[in-house]
Tab-separated table of C-alpha atoms in Angstrom:
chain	number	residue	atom	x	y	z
A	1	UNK	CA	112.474	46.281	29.159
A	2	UNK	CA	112.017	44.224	32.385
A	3	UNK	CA	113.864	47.351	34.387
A	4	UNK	CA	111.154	49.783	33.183
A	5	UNK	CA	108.397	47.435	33.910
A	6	UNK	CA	109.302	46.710	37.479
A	7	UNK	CA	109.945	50.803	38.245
A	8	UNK	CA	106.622	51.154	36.721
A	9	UNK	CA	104.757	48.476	38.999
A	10	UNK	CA	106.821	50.277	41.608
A	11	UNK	CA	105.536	53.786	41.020
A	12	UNK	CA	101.890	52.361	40.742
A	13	UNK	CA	102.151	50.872	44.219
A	14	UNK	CA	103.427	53.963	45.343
A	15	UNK	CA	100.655	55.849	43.799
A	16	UNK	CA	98.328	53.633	45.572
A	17	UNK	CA	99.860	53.515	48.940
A	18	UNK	CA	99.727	57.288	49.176
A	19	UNK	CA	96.324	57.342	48.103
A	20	UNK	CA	95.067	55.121	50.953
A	21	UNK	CA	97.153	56.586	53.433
A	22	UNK	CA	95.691	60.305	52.062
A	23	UNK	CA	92.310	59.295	52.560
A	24	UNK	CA	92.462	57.035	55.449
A	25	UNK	CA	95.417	58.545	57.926
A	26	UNK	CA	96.135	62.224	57.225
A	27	UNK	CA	95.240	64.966	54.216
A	28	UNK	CA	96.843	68.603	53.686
A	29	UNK	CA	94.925	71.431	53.362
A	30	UNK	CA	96.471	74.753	52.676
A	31	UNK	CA	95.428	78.142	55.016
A	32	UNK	CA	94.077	80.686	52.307
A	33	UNK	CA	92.461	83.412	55.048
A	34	UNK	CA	93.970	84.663	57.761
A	35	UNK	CA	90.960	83.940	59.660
A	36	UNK	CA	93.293	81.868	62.110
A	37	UNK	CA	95.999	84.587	62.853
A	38	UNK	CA	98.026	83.995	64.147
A	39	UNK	CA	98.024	80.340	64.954
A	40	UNK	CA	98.093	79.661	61.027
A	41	UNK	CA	98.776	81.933	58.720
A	42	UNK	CA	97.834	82.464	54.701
A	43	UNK	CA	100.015	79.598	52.971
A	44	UNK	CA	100.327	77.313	55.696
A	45	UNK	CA	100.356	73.206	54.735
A	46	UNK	CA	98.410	71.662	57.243
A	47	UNK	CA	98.715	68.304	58.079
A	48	UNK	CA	95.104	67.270	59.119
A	49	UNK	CA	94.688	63.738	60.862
A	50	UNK	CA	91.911	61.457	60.041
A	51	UNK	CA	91.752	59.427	62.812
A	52	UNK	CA	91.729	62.071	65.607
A	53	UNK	CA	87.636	61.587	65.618
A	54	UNK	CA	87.674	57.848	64.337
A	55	UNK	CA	87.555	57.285	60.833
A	56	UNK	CA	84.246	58.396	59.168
A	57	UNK	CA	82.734	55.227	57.176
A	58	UNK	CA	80.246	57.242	55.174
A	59	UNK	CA	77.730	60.514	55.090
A	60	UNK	CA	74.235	60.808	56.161
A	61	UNK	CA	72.276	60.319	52.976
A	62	UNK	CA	74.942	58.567	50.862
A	63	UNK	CA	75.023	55.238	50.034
A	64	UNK	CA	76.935	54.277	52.955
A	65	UNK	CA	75.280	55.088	56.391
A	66	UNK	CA	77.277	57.650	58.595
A	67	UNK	CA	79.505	55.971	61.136
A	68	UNK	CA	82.786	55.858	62.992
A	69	UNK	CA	85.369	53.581	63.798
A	70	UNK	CA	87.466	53.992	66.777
A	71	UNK	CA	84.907	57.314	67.652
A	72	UNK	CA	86.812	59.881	69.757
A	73	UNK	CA	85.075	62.833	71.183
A	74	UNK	CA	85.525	66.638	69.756
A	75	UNK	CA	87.079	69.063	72.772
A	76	UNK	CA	86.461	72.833	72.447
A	77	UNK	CA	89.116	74.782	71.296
A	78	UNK	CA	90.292	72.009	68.586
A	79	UNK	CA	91.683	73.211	64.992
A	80	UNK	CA	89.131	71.139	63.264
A	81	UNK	CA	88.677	70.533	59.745
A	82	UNK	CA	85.571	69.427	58.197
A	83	UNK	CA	83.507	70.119	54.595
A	84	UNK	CA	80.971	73.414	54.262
A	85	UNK	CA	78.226	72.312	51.901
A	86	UNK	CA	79.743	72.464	48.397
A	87	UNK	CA	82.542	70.234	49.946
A	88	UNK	CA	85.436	72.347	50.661
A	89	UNK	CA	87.706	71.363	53.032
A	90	UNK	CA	87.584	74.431	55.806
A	91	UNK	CA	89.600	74.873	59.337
A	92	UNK	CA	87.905	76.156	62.120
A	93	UNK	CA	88.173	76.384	65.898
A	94	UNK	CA	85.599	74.455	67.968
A	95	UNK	CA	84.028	76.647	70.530
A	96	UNK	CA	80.573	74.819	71.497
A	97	UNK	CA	79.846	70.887	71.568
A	98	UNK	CA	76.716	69.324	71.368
A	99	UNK	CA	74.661	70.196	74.384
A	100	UNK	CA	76.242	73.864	74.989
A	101	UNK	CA	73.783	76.791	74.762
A	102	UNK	CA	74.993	79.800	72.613
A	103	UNK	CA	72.999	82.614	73.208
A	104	UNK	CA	69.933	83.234	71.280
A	105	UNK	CA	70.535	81.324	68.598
A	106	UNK	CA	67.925	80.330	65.369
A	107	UNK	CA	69.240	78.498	62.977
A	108	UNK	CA	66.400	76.910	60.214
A	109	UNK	CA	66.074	73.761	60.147
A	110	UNK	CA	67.482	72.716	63.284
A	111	UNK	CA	64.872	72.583	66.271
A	112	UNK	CA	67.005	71.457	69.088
A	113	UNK	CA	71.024	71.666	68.202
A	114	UNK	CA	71.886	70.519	71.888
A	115	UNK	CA	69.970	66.264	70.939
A	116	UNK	CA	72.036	66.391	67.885
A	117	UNK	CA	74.948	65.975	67.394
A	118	UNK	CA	76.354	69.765	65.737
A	119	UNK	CA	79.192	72.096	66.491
A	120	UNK	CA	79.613	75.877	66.712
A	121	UNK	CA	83.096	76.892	65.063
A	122	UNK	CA	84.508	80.468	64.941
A	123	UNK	CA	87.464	81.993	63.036
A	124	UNK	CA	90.108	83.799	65.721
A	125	UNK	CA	90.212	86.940	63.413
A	126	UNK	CA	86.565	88.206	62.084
A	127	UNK	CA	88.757	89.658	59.151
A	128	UNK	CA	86.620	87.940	56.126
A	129	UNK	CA	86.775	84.579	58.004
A	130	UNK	CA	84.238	81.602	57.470
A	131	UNK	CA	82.756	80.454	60.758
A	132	UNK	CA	79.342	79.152	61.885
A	133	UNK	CA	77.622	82.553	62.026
A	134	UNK	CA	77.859	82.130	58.103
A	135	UNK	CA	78.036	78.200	57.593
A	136	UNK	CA	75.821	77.128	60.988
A	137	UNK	CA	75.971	74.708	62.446
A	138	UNK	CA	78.516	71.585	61.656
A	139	UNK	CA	76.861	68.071	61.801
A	140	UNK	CA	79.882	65.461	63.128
A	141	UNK	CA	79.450	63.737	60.080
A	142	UNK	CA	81.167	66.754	58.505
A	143	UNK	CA	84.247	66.723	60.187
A	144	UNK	CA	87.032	65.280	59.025
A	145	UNK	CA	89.501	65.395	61.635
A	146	UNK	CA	91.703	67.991	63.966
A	147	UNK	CA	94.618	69.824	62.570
A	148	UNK	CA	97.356	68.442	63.946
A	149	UNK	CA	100.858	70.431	62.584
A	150	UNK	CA	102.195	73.241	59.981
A	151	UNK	CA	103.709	70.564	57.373
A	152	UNK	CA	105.838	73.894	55.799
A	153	UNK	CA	104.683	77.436	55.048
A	154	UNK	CA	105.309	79.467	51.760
A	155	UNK	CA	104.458	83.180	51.260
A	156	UNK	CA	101.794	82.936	48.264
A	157	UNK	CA	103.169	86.104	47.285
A	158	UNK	CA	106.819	85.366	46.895
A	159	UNK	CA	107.660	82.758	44.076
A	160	UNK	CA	107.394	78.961	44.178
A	161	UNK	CA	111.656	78.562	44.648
A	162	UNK	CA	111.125	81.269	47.433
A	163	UNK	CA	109.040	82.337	50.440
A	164	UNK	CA	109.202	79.355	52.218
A	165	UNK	CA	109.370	80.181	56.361
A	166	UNK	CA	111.843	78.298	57.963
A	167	UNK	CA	110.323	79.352	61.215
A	168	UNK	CA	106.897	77.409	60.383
A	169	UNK	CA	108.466	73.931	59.266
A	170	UNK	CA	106.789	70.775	61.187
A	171	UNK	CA	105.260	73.302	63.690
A	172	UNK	CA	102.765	71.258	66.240
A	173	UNK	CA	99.630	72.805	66.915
């Protein structure tokens, strides 16, 4: 009885340790478009780091005011990964930072994108990809961090025992 007790405290403070380190460290998010061809392609596992940005403390209009610890500054041409408005977790490439002029742009709602603090992301491939000529602009609070490797890849098509592509294991981005 005492055996089955302790591997149960065990497995609960497993369970909790990868639940902190998940949504403090680093998260996985899996490639579903092939909007990022061919840097990532559909089934990659994405290891997405947390801390790349500084750790967000909270959301604009949440109980918790927006903030970051250990704040690092977004480069163009980063993998990022941040929330669209329902809250799914999306991948994009930063092309403009706050400040840059693109074009002719209106978006409603914003007056004056370059005093704020939003960023212009765009797909590689426009095959059916997300990007801010549908989503906008991304406020910082958003963004969750950069992508930083391919965990593993598997072939959504080919069955879960196989499809998996060697080539793609822990590939740095």
């Amino acid at each position: 009885m005492r055996g089955i007790v302790r591997f149960l405290g065990v497995l609960a403070i497993a369970f909790v340790v990868m639940l902190i380190f998940r949504g403090l460290v680093m998260t996985v998010c899996t490639i579903d478009g092939n909007g990022l061809a061919p840097q990532f392609m559909v089934g990659d596992r994405v290891v997405v780091n947390r801390w790349s940005y500084g750790l967000r403390t909270g959301k604009r209009g949440s109980l918790f005011d927006y903030g970051r610890i250990c704040r690092q500054e977004v480069k163009k041409g980063d993998f990022i990964a941040f929330e669209d408005s329902v809250g799914r977790m999306l991948i994009c490439r930063c092309t403009a930072l706050p400040g840059d002029t693109i074009g002719q742009l209106i978006v409603p709602g914003v007056t004056n994108c370059a005093d704020q603090d939003y960023y212009w992301v765009e797909a590689i491939s426009r095959n059916n990809a997300l990007s801010s000529r549908e989503l906008g602009f991304i406020p910082e609070d958003r963004i969750i961090g950069r992508a930083c490797f391919i965990l593993y890849s598997h072939d959504p098509a080919s069955p879960f025992w196989k499809g998996y592509r060697s080539e793609r294991l822990l590939l740095l981005k």
